[in-house]
Coordinates of C-alpha atoms in Angstrom, one line a residue:
Chain A
M11 CA 117.4 90.1 98.2
L12 CA 115.2 92.5 96.2
R13 CA 116.6 95.7 94.9
V14 CA 114.5 98.3 93.2
E15 CA 115.8 101.6 91.8
A16 CA 113.5 103.8 89.9
N17 CA 113.7 107.2 88.4
T18 CA 110.7 108.2 86.4
Q19 CA 108.3 111.1 85.8
L20 CA 105.0 110.6 87.6
G21 CA 102.5 113.3 86.7
A22 CA 103.4 116.4 88.6
F23 CA 106.5 115.0 90.4
S24 CA 109.3 112.6 89.7
L25 CA 109.7 109.2 91.4
E26 CA 113.3 108.9 92.6
L27 CA 114.1 106.2 95.0
A28 CA 116.0 103.0 95.7
V29 CA 115.1 100.2 98.1
D30 CA 116.8 97.0 99.2
V31 CA 114.9 94.3 101.0
A32 CA 116.7 91.2 102.3
A33 CA 115.2 87.7 102.1
G34 CA 112.8 87.0 104.9
R35 CA 112.5 90.7 105.7
C36 CA 109.7 93.2 105.1
L37 CA 110.2 96.8 104.1
A38 CA 107.0 98.8 104.4
L39 CA 106.8 102.0 102.3
A40 CA 104.3 104.3 104.0
G41 CA 103.1 107.6 102.8
P42 CA 100.1 109.6 101.7
S43 CA 98.1 108.5 98.6
G44 CA 99.6 109.8 95.5
A45 CA 103.2 109.7 96.9
G46 CA 104.2 107.1 94.3
K47 CA 104.3 104.0 96.6
S48 CA 102.2 101.8 94.4
T49 CA 104.3 102.7 91.4
V50 CA 107.3 101.2 93.0
L51 CA 105.5 97.9 93.2
R52 CA 104.3 98.2 89.6
I53 CA 107.9 98.9 88.5
A54 CA 109.1 95.9 90.5
A55 CA 106.5 93.6 88.9
G56 CA 107.0 95.0 85.4
L57 CA 103.6 96.6 85.0
V58 CA 105.2 100.0 84.6
R59 CA 108.4 100.7 82.8
P60 CA 110.4 103.6 84.4
D61 CA 112.5 106.1 82.4
R62 CA 115.5 104.7 84.3
G63 CA 115.7 101.9 86.8
L64 CA 117.0 98.6 88.0
V65 CA 115.2 95.7 89.5
R66 CA 117.1 92.7 90.8
C67 CA 115.7 89.8 92.7
A68 CA 118.2 87.2 94.1
E69 CA 120.6 86.7 91.2
H70 CA 118.2 87.6 88.5
T71 CA 118.0 91.0 86.8
W72 CA 114.4 91.8 86.0
L73 CA 115.0 95.3 84.8
D74 CA 118.0 97.3 83.8
T75 CA 117.4 100.3 81.6
E76 CA 121.1 100.8 81.2
R77 CA 121.5 97.5 79.5
D78 CA 118.1 97.5 78.0
V79 CA 116.9 94.5 80.0
H80 CA 113.1 94.5 80.6
L81 CA 111.5 91.2 81.5
L82 CA 107.8 90.9 80.9
P83 CA 105.7 90.7 84.1
E84 CA 105.0 87.0 83.6
K85 CA 108.7 86.3 83.5
R86 CA 109.3 87.8 86.9
S87 CA 108.8 85.4 89.8
C88 CA 106.9 87.7 92.2
G89 CA 103.6 87.4 94.1
Y90 CA 101.5 90.5 94.0
V91 CA 98.5 91.3 96.2
F92 CA 96.5 94.1 94.7
Q93 CA 94.7 96.8 96.7
D94 CA 91.2 95.5 96.1
Y95 CA 92.6 91.9 95.7
A96 CA 91.6 91.7 92.0
L97 CA 90.2 88.1 92.3
W98 CA 88.8 87.0 88.9
P99 CA 85.0 86.9 89.3
H100 CA 84.4 84.2 86.7
L101 CA 86.7 81.7 88.4
R102 CA 86.0 79.7 91.6
V103 CA 88.2 80.4 94.6
W104 CA 90.4 77.3 94.0
Q105 CA 90.7 78.2 90.3
N106 CA 91.9 81.7 91.3
V107 CA 94.6 80.1 93.4
A108 CA 95.5 77.4 90.9
Y109 CA 95.8 79.8 88.0
P110 CA 99.5 80.7 88.6
M111 CA 100.4 77.0 88.9
R112 CA 101.8 75.6 85.7
E113 CA 103.1 72.2 86.5
G114 CA 101.0 69.1 87.0
S115 CA 97.6 68.0 85.9
R116 CA 94.4 69.8 86.8
R117 CA 93.8 67.4 89.6
E118 CA 97.3 68.0 91.1
R119 CA 96.9 71.8 90.8
R120 CA 93.5 71.6 92.4
A121 CA 95.0 69.6 95.3
R122 CA 97.8 72.1 95.8
A123 CA 95.4 75.1 95.6
R124 CA 93.2 73.4 98.3
A125 CA 96.3 72.8 100.5
L126 CA 97.1 76.5 100.2
L127 CA 93.6 77.5 101.0
E128 CA 93.6 75.2 104.0
R129 CA 96.8 76.9 105.3
F130 CA 95.0 80.2 105.2
G131 CA 91.9 78.8 106.9
V132 CA 89.5 79.2 103.9
L133 CA 89.3 75.7 102.5
R134 CA 85.6 75.7 102.9
L135 CA 85.4 78.5 100.3
A136 CA 87.3 76.5 97.6
D137 CA 84.2 76.2 95.3
A138 CA 82.7 79.6 96.0
R139 CA 82.8 82.6 93.6
P140 CA 84.8 85.6 94.8
A141 CA 81.7 87.8 94.7
T142 CA 80.3 85.9 97.7
L143 CA 83.4 86.4 99.9
S144 CA 83.8 88.9 102.7
G145 CA 86.7 91.3 102.6
G146 CA 88.8 89.3 105.0
E147 CA 88.2 86.1 103.0
R148 CA 89.2 87.8 99.8
Q149 CA 92.4 89.1 101.4
R150 CA 93.4 85.5 102.3
V151 CA 92.5 84.1 98.9
A152 CA 94.5 86.9 97.2
L153 CA 97.5 86.1 99.5
A154 CA 97.2 82.4 98.7
R155 CA 97.1 83.2 95.0
A156 CA 100.2 85.4 95.3
L157 CA 102.1 82.6 97.0
A158 CA 100.9 79.9 94.6
R159 CA 103.9 80.0 92.3
R160 CA 106.4 80.1 95.2
P161 CA 107.5 83.6 94.2
A162 CA 111.0 84.9 94.7
A163 CA 109.6 88.2 96.1
L164 CA 106.2 89.2 97.5
L165 CA 104.7 92.6 96.7
L166 CA 101.7 93.8 98.8
D167 CA 99.8 96.9 97.8
E168 CA 97.7 98.2 100.7
P169 CA 96.8 94.6 101.7
L170 CA 94.5 95.6 104.5
S171 CA 93.0 98.9 103.4
A172 CA 89.9 97.2 101.9
L173 CA 89.0 95.7 105.2
D174 CA 86.7 97.3 107.9
A175 CA 88.4 98.3 111.1
R176 CA 87.3 95.2 113.1
T177 CA 88.6 92.7 110.5
R178 CA 91.8 94.7 110.0
A179 CA 93.2 94.1 113.4
S180 CA 93.0 90.3 113.2
A181 CA 94.1 90.3 109.5
T182 CA 97.1 92.3 110.4
R183 CA 98.2 89.8 113.0
E184 CA 97.6 86.9 110.6
L185 CA 99.5 88.6 107.8
A186 CA 102.4 89.3 110.2
S187 CA 102.6 85.6 111.1
V188 CA 102.4 84.5 107.5
M189 CA 105.3 86.8 106.7
Q190 CA 107.3 85.4 109.6
D191 CA 107.5 82.0 107.8
L192 CA 108.4 83.5 104.3
E193 CA 111.9 83.3 103.2
V194 CA 111.6 85.8 100.4
P195 CA 111.8 89.6 100.5
V196 CA 108.5 91.4 101.1
L197 CA 107.8 94.9 99.8
L198 CA 104.6 96.4 101.3
V199 CA 103.0 99.8 100.7
T200 CA 100.5 101.4 102.9
H201 CA 99.1 104.8 103.8
D202 CA 98.8 103.9 107.4
F203 CA 101.9 104.3 109.6
A204 CA 100.5 102.0 112.3
E205 CA 100.1 99.2 109.7
A206 CA 103.6 99.8 108.4
A207 CA 105.0 99.7 112.0
Q208 CA 103.2 96.4 112.7
L209 CA 104.1 94.6 109.4
G210 CA 107.5 96.1 108.4
D211 CA 110.8 95.1 109.9
E212 CA 111.8 98.5 108.5
V213 CA 109.7 101.5 107.4
G214 CA 110.4 103.9 104.6
I215 CA 108.3 107.1 104.6
V216 CA 107.6 108.2 101.1
D217 CA 106.6 111.7 100.1
G218 CA 106.5 113.3 96.7
G219 CA 108.2 110.4 95.0
S220 CA 111.1 109.8 97.3
I221 CA 111.9 108.2 100.6
V222 CA 112.3 111.0 103.1
Q223 CA 113.3 108.8 106.0
Q224 CA 113.9 105.1 106.5
G225 CA 114.4 103.1 109.7
S226 CA 112.7 101.1 112.3
A227 CA 109.2 102.3 113.1
S228 CA 110.1 103.2 116.7
D229 CA 113.2 105.1 115.5
L230 CA 111.0 107.1 113.0
A231 CA 108.6 107.9 115.7
A232 CA 111.3 108.9 118.2
R233 CA 113.5 110.8 115.9
P234 CA 111.5 112.2 112.9
R235 CA 113.8 114.2 110.7
S236 CA 111.1 116.4 109.3
A237 CA 107.7 117.8 110.2
F238 CA 106.2 115.6 107.6
V239 CA 107.5 112.4 109.1
A240 CA 106.6 113.6 112.6
D241 CA 103.0 114.4 111.5
F242 CA 102.8 111.1 109.5
T243 CA 103.9 109.0 112.5
G244 CA 101.1 110.7 114.6
A245 CA 103.0 113.5 116.4
V246 CA 101.6 116.9 117.1
V247 CA 103.6 119.4 115.1
L248 CA 103.9 123.0 116.2
T249 CA 105.7 125.8 114.3
G250 CA 107.5 128.8 115.8
T251 CA 110.8 130.7 116.0
A252 CA 113.7 129.2 118.0
R253 CA 116.4 131.0 120.0
P254 CA 119.2 129.6 122.1
G255 CA 118.3 128.8 125.7
P256 CA 120.3 127.7 128.7
D257 CA 122.6 124.6 128.7
G258 CA 122.4 124.0 124.9
S259 CA 118.6 123.9 124.9
S260 CA 116.4 126.2 122.9
L261 CA 113.4 128.3 123.5
I262 CA 110.7 128.3 120.8
D263 CA 108.2 131.1 120.5
L264 CA 105.2 129.4 119.0
D265 CA 103.1 131.0 116.3
G266 CA 99.8 132.0 117.9
G267 CA 101.4 132.5 121.4
G268 CA 103.3 130.6 124.1
T269 CA 106.9 129.6 124.5
V270 CA 108.2 126.0 124.8
T271 CA 111.6 124.6 125.6
S272 CA 113.3 121.8 123.7
T273 CA 116.5 120.0 124.6
D274 CA 117.4 120.0 120.9
P275 CA 119.5 122.9 119.6
G276 CA 117.8 125.2 117.0
E277 CA 117.6 128.7 115.7
G278 CA 115.2 130.6 113.4
R279 CA 112.0 129.2 111.9
V280 CA 111.4 125.6 113.2
A281 CA 108.8 122.9 113.5
V282 CA 108.7 121.0 116.8
S283 CA 107.0 117.7 117.4
V284 CA 105.7 116.0 120.5
Y285 CA 103.7 112.8 120.7
P286 CA 100.2 113.0 122.2
W287 CA 101.0 110.4 124.9
E288 CA 103.8 112.7 126.1
I289 CA 101.3 115.5 126.8
A290 CA 99.6 115.5 130.2
V291 CA 96.9 117.9 131.3
A292 CA 96.5 119.7 134.6
R293 CA 94.0 122.0 136.2
G294 CA 95.2 125.5 136.9
A295 CA 98.9 126.5 136.7
P296 CA 101.3 123.7 137.9
A297 CA 104.5 124.6 139.8
D298 CA 107.1 126.4 137.6
D299 CA 109.7 124.0 136.3
S300 CA 112.0 124.8 133.4
A301 CA 112.2 121.2 132.3
R302 CA 108.4 121.2 131.5
N303 CA 106.5 123.1 128.9
R304 CA 103.1 124.5 129.9
I305 CA 100.5 125.8 127.4
P306 CA 97.1 127.0 128.6
A307 CA 94.4 125.4 126.4
Q308 CA 90.7 124.8 126.2
V309 CA 89.3 121.3 125.9
L310 CA 87.6 120.9 122.5
S311 CA 86.8 117.2 122.4
V312 CA 87.1 114.1 124.6
T313 CA 87.3 110.8 122.6
T314 CA 87.8 107.4 124.2
I315 CA 90.0 105.1 122.1
G316 CA 90.4 101.7 123.7
G317 CA 91.6 102.3 127.3
R318 CA 92.9 105.7 126.5
V319 CA 91.2 109.1 126.0
R320 CA 92.3 111.5 123.3
L321 CA 91.8 115.1 124.1
G322 CA 91.5 117.7 121.4
L323 CA 92.9 121.0 122.8
A324 CA 92.6 124.5 121.5
A325 CA 95.7 126.6 122.2
G326 CA 97.6 129.0 119.9
Q327 CA 98.0 125.9 117.6
P328 CA 95.8 122.8 118.0
L329 CA 97.2 120.1 120.3
Q330 CA 96.2 116.5 121.0
A331 CA 96.9 114.8 124.3
E332 CA 96.4 111.2 125.3
V333 CA 95.5 110.6 128.9
T334 CA 94.0 107.8 131.0
T335 CA 90.3 107.5 131.7
A336 CA 91.2 107.9 135.4
A337 CA 92.7 111.4 134.6
V338 CA 89.5 112.4 132.8
R339 CA 87.4 111.5 135.9
E340 CA 89.8 113.1 138.4
L341 CA 90.1 116.4 136.5
D342 CA 86.5 116.3 135.3
L343 CA 87.6 117.0 131.7
R344 CA 84.8 118.0 129.4
P345 CA 84.6 120.1 126.3
G346 CA 84.9 123.8 127.1
G347 CA 87.0 123.3 130.3
Q348 CA 90.2 125.2 130.8
V349 CA 93.4 123.2 131.4
T350 CA 97.1 123.5 131.1
A351 CA 98.9 121.1 128.7
V352 CA 102.2 119.9 130.2
W353 CA 105.1 118.0 128.6
K354 CA 108.8 117.6 129.1
A355 CA 111.4 119.7 127.2
A356 CA 113.1 116.4 126.5
A357 CA 110.0 115.1 124.6
T358 CA 110.0 118.2 122.4
R359 CA 111.9 117.4 119.2
I360 CA 113.0 120.1 116.8
V361 CA 112.3 118.4 113.4
T362 CA 113.1 121.1 110.9
G363 CA 114.7 124.4 110.6
T364 CA 112.8 126.1 107.8
Chain B
M27 CA 41.2 114.2 97.0
I28 CA 44.5 113.8 95.2
R29 CA 45.0 115.9 92.1
R30 CA 46.9 113.9 89.5
G31 CA 47.7 116.8 87.3
W32 CA 48.0 116.8 83.5
F33 CA 51.6 115.8 83.1
P34 CA 51.3 112.2 84.4
A35 CA 48.3 111.8 82.1
L36 CA 50.4 113.1 79.1
I37 CA 53.3 110.8 79.6
T38 CA 50.9 107.8 80.1
V39 CA 49.2 108.6 76.8
A40 CA 52.5 109.1 75.0
L41 CA 53.7 105.6 76.2
A42 CA 50.4 104.0 75.2
G43 CA 50.6 105.6 71.8
A44 CA 54.2 104.5 71.2
L45 CA 53.5 100.9 72.4
L46 CA 50.4 100.6 70.1
F47 CA 52.3 102.0 67.1
L48 CA 55.3 99.8 67.6
T49 CA 53.6 96.5 68.3
L50 CA 50.6 96.7 66.1
P51 CA 52.5 96.0 62.8
V52 CA 54.4 93.1 64.4
A53 CA 51.1 91.6 65.7
A54 CA 49.5 92.1 62.3
V55 CA 52.1 89.9 60.7
F56 CA 50.8 87.0 62.8
L57 CA 47.1 88.0 62.7
E58 CA 47.2 88.2 58.9
T59 CA 48.9 84.8 58.5
S60 CA 46.9 81.7 59.0
P61 CA 48.9 78.8 60.4
A62 CA 48.0 76.8 57.2
A63 CA 49.2 79.6 54.9
L64 CA 52.4 79.8 57.0
A65 CA 53.1 76.1 56.6
D66 CA 52.2 76.2 53.0
S67 CA 54.5 79.1 52.2
L68 CA 57.4 77.6 54.2
S69 CA 57.2 74.4 52.3
D70 CA 57.8 76.4 49.1
P71 CA 61.3 75.6 47.9
V72 CA 62.1 79.2 47.1
A73 CA 61.3 80.2 50.7
Q74 CA 63.3 77.3 52.1
E75 CA 66.3 78.2 49.9
A76 CA 66.1 81.8 51.2
L77 CA 65.9 80.7 54.8
W78 CA 68.8 78.3 54.4
L79 CA 70.9 81.0 52.6
S80 CA 70.2 83.5 55.4
L81 CA 71.2 81.0 58.0
K82 CA 74.4 80.1 56.2
T83 CA 75.5 83.6 55.4
T84 CA 74.7 85.1 58.8
T85 CA 76.5 82.3 60.6
I86 CA 79.7 82.7 58.4
A87 CA 79.6 86.5 58.7
L88 CA 79.1 86.3 62.5
A89 CA 82.0 83.8 62.8
I90 CA 84.3 86.2 60.8
I91 CA 83.1 89.2 62.9
V92 CA 83.7 87.5 66.2
L93 CA 87.1 86.0 65.3
A94 CA 88.5 89.2 63.9
G95 CA 86.5 91.7 66.0
T96 CA 87.3 90.3 69.5
P97 CA 91.1 90.8 69.3
A98 CA 90.6 94.1 67.6
A99 CA 88.2 95.3 70.2
Y100 CA 90.6 94.1 72.9
L101 CA 93.4 96.2 71.4
L102 CA 91.2 99.3 71.4
A103 CA 90.1 98.7 75.0
T104 CA 93.5 98.1 76.5
R105 CA 95.8 100.5 74.7
R106 CA 95.9 104.2 74.6
F107 CA 97.7 105.5 71.5
R108 CA 97.6 108.5 69.1
G109 CA 94.8 108.2 66.6
R110 CA 92.8 105.8 68.7
S111 CA 89.6 107.8 68.6
A112 CA 90.0 108.4 64.9
I113 CA 90.1 104.6 64.4
V114 CA 87.1 104.1 66.6
T115 CA 85.1 106.7 64.5
L116 CA 86.1 105.0 61.3
I117 CA 85.0 101.6 62.6
E118 CA 81.7 103.1 63.6
L119 CA 81.1 104.7 60.2
P120 CA 79.1 101.8 58.7
L121 CA 76.7 102.2 61.6
V122 CA 75.4 105.5 60.1
L123 CA 76.0 104.7 56.5
P124 CA 72.8 104.2 54.5
P125 CA 72.7 100.5 53.5
A126 CA 72.4 101.5 49.8
V127 CA 75.5 103.6 50.1
A128 CA 77.3 100.7 51.8
G129 CA 76.4 98.5 48.8
I130 CA 77.7 101.0 46.3
A131 CA 80.9 101.5 48.4
L132 CA 81.5 97.8 48.5
L133 CA 81.1 97.7 44.7
A134 CA 83.6 100.5 44.3
A135 CA 86.1 98.8 46.6
V136 CA 85.8 95.1 45.9
G137 CA 83.4 94.9 43.0
P138 CA 84.6 93.6 39.6
A139 CA 85.5 97.1 38.5
G140 CA 86.4 98.3 41.9
L141 CA 89.7 99.3 43.6
L142 CA 90.7 95.8 44.5
G143 CA 88.5 94.1 41.9
Q144 CA 91.4 92.9 39.7
S145 CA 93.4 91.4 42.6
I146 CA 90.4 89.6 44.0
E147 CA 89.6 88.2 40.6
D148 CA 93.3 87.1 40.2
A149 CA 93.0 85.3 43.5
G150 CA 90.1 83.3 42.0
V151 CA 87.5 84.7 44.4
E152 CA 84.1 85.8 43.1
L153 CA 82.2 88.2 45.2
A154 CA 79.7 90.1 43.1
L155 CA 76.5 88.3 42.5
A156 CA 77.8 85.4 44.6
T157 CA 77.1 84.0 48.0
A158 CA 80.5 85.1 49.2
G159 CA 79.4 88.6 48.3
V160 CA 76.4 88.4 50.7
V161 CA 78.8 87.4 53.5
V162 CA 81.0 90.4 52.7
A163 CA 78.0 92.8 52.8
L164 CA 76.7 91.3 56.0
T165 CA 80.1 91.5 57.7
F166 CA 80.5 95.1 56.5
V167 CA 77.3 96.4 58.0
A168 CA 77.2 94.2 61.1
S169 CA 80.7 94.2 62.5
P170 CA 80.7 97.7 64.0
F171 CA 77.8 96.6 66.2
Y172 CA 79.9 93.8 67.6
I173 CA 83.3 95.7 67.8
R174 CA 81.7 98.6 69.6
Q175 CA 80.0 96.4 72.2
A176 CA 83.1 94.2 72.7
E177 CA 85.2 97.3 73.2
A178 CA 82.9 98.5 75.9
A179 CA 82.8 95.1 77.5
F180 CA 86.6 94.8 77.6
G181 CA 86.9 98.5 78.7
A182 CA 84.6 97.8 81.7
L183 CA 87.0 95.0 83.0
D184 CA 89.0 95.9 86.1
Q185 CA 92.5 96.6 84.8
A186 CA 93.8 94.9 88.0
W187 CA 92.3 91.6 86.8
L188 CA 94.5 91.7 83.8
D189 CA 97.5 92.9 85.8
A190 CA 97.0 90.1 88.3
S191 CA 97.0 87.6 85.5
R192 CA 100.3 88.9 84.2
T193 CA 101.9 88.8 87.7
S194 CA 100.6 85.3 88.0
G195 CA 102.8 84.3 85.2
A196 CA 100.4 84.4 82.3
S197 CA 101.4 85.9 78.9
E198 CA 99.2 88.6 77.4
A199 CA 97.7 86.0 75.0
R200 CA 96.8 83.7 77.9
T201 CA 95.4 86.7 79.8
F202 CA 93.2 87.5 76.9
L203 CA 91.9 84.0 76.5
R204 CA 91.6 82.9 80.1
I205 CA 90.7 86.2 81.9
A206 CA 89.5 88.9 79.5
V207 CA 87.3 86.9 77.2
P208 CA 85.5 84.9 79.9
A209 CA 85.0 87.9 82.2
A210 CA 83.6 89.9 79.3
T211 CA 81.5 87.1 78.0
P212 CA 78.0 88.7 78.7
G213 CA 79.0 91.9 76.8
L214 CA 80.5 89.9 74.0
L215 CA 77.3 87.8 73.7
A216 CA 75.2 90.9 73.6
G217 CA 77.4 92.3 70.9
G218 CA 77.2 89.1 68.9
A219 CA 73.4 89.2 69.2
L220 CA 73.2 92.7 68.0
A221 CA 75.4 92.0 65.0
L222 CA 73.4 88.8 64.3
G223 CA 70.2 90.8 64.3
R224 CA 71.6 93.4 62.0
A225 CA 73.0 90.8 59.6
L226 CA 69.7 88.9 59.5
G227 CA 67.7 91.9 58.5
E228 CA 70.3 93.2 56.0
F229 CA 68.7 94.3 52.7
G230 CA 70.1 97.3 50.8
A231 CA 73.8 96.6 50.8
T232 CA 73.2 93.0 49.8
L233 CA 70.8 93.9 47.0
I234 CA 73.2 96.4 45.5
F235 CA 76.4 94.5 46.0
A236 CA 75.4 90.9 45.6
G237 CA 72.0 91.1 43.8
S238 CA 68.9 89.0 44.4
F239 CA 69.5 85.6 42.8
Q240 CA 67.4 82.8 44.2
G241 CA 69.5 80.2 46.0
I242 CA 72.7 82.3 45.5
T243 CA 72.2 85.7 47.0
Q244 CA 68.5 85.9 47.8
T245 CA 68.4 86.0 51.6
V246 CA 65.1 86.1 53.5
P247 CA 64.6 90.0 53.4
L248 CA 65.3 89.9 49.6
A249 CA 62.9 87.1 49.2
I250 CA 60.2 89.0 51.1
Y251 CA 60.8 92.0 48.8
D252 CA 60.8 89.8 45.7
R253 CA 57.3 88.4 46.4
F254 CA 55.4 91.0 48.4
A255 CA 53.7 92.4 45.2
T256 CA 52.7 89.0 43.8
D257 CA 52.4 86.7 46.8
F258 CA 51.6 88.8 49.9
D259 CA 50.8 85.8 52.0
G260 CA 54.2 84.2 51.2
A261 CA 55.9 87.5 52.2
L262 CA 53.9 87.6 55.4
A263 CA 54.9 84.0 56.2
L264 CA 58.6 84.7 55.7
S265 CA 58.3 87.9 57.7
A266 CA 56.7 85.9 60.6
V267 CA 59.8 83.7 60.6
L268 CA 62.1 86.7 60.9
V269 CA 60.0 88.2 63.7
V270 CA 60.3 85.0 65.7
V271 CA 64.0 84.8 65.1
S272 CA 64.6 88.5 66.0
A273 CA 62.4 88.2 69.1
A274 CA 64.4 85.1 70.2
I275 CA 67.7 87.1 69.8
L276 CA 66.3 90.0 71.8
L277 CA 65.2 87.6 74.5
A278 CA 68.6 85.9 74.6
V279 CA 70.3 89.3 75.0
K280 CA 67.9 90.2 77.9
L281 CA 68.6 86.9 79.6
V282 CA 72.3 87.2 79.3
R283 CA 72.5 90.9 80.4
G284 CA 69.8 91.0 82.9
P285 CA 66.7 93.3 82.8
D286 CA 68.7 96.3 81.4
G287 CA 70.3 94.2 78.7
L288 CA 69.5 96.2 75.7
G289 CA 69.9 99.5 77.6
V290 CA 73.6 98.6 78.1
A291 CA 73.9 97.0 74.6
A292 CA 72.6 100.1 72.8
R293 CA 74.9 102.5 74.7

């Protein structure tokens, strides 16, 4: 169990949050850069001292400003993976991994370091210098080093952001499987919601120094409580003015034209969210149906991502729709074409009343 | 036909002029010394004493500079505190101080009649007109070269390397010894070479503070000065030795720091 409470001034805003991570679980803090995510890790590790705060790991208190307890970083049993991995360039790979080990002779530490490297599939690099390693190899060595002292907690700062897109997918899967076997709490920060969703048992969205919403990734995506969370999780966010509609639903007159229906209640200035994969496109005007929203739009871009196609649409406010390649062929979708964007009222979430 | 223009010609001529002007005197030192005269002058006991004294005093001064300067430079590079830039400026002051002024200042501070003269005498240490005084003068003029360079070398380290050492269970002292110093070694060596070069050539401060007594305070530059009027060949021979040593130091810095070695070192 790792508990971090922090309350401290951080440049223009103040960091104010508390997190709990159970042993064997991973909490992913996700948010834009500059939101204060990394500072949480630095406070947990003792590299930054907050104005007020508490850090507890298992039964040990690492920081308690009330009682004037402040353990030095080296006295806190945590493994830390830094954003750019921070491997020491003058030491060989195995020496990097053996550095945190204190017990045993040099020979024993070397054997243990090599065993860890083998576990991460990079034993062949044991005698190499970090400068000769690829990004993915560095990430594994950094992880091996962070686990070398059998830490009571693992802190990961953007562990995958230094990797190129191709390496990242496999590295994410590997990291997830490594974390499966860990029996310590893991606190991870990332600016990428998809990464947080893949690695975190739970995700906390951080903005402006506090956690604006926390829950399972699917819960955050399905029920974002603010336009910020909706946008961060990848939804299309539209603004407008809501008025009551039939059967407890509401009608939202969008800024820039068009009216959509949401099954959520709302009134006044609101933001509504809908996920791109909920939006379908049709040629012409489909049959009238009050359960569906219809917005005429012009196709701006057609981008294939994996087996799906993402459409950039120009309407009163910009929209993105995700459709199948078959739909693109059938409807002959190309930039400049006129379509109607269609989605269910039930998929239209009112996320804020502003 | 390609018109080259006058500007490329101008800068080429400027470089040729500078090169000739800077290398001709150094070349002359060797051209004017016959190998026989060189060997002859170097077997002179006075010259040998001066060489031995220079070697001894610069080695001791460099040891003091490195032992005290490395931790001091680390503090300056890793901490931000009020008055830091004032301290850096004060440390750099001897760099721009005329050597004669440095000698007078040392006399005023730690000379027999100086500020701390009495306490130093009470402690049983003799500085003025003594070999220890030469070490003090060399340390005074050469240490800023090392501290400045060492601070730059530590400052260029990735802060995350130091943080990673702390979160790996190493104290700050261990981090300094095992991570910071080894990772900054090329820069520290360059700083040491610069300080060594400066100490080896030290003349004015030593002459004023410690005097020029053969075997006690007469280092090679002082011995050259002592004999150039009466024994020009002997002065040339000693100069040749200093040129060789200085060139070796320069080469060592270049090898440690790569082709831009001194460019970085002189920053």
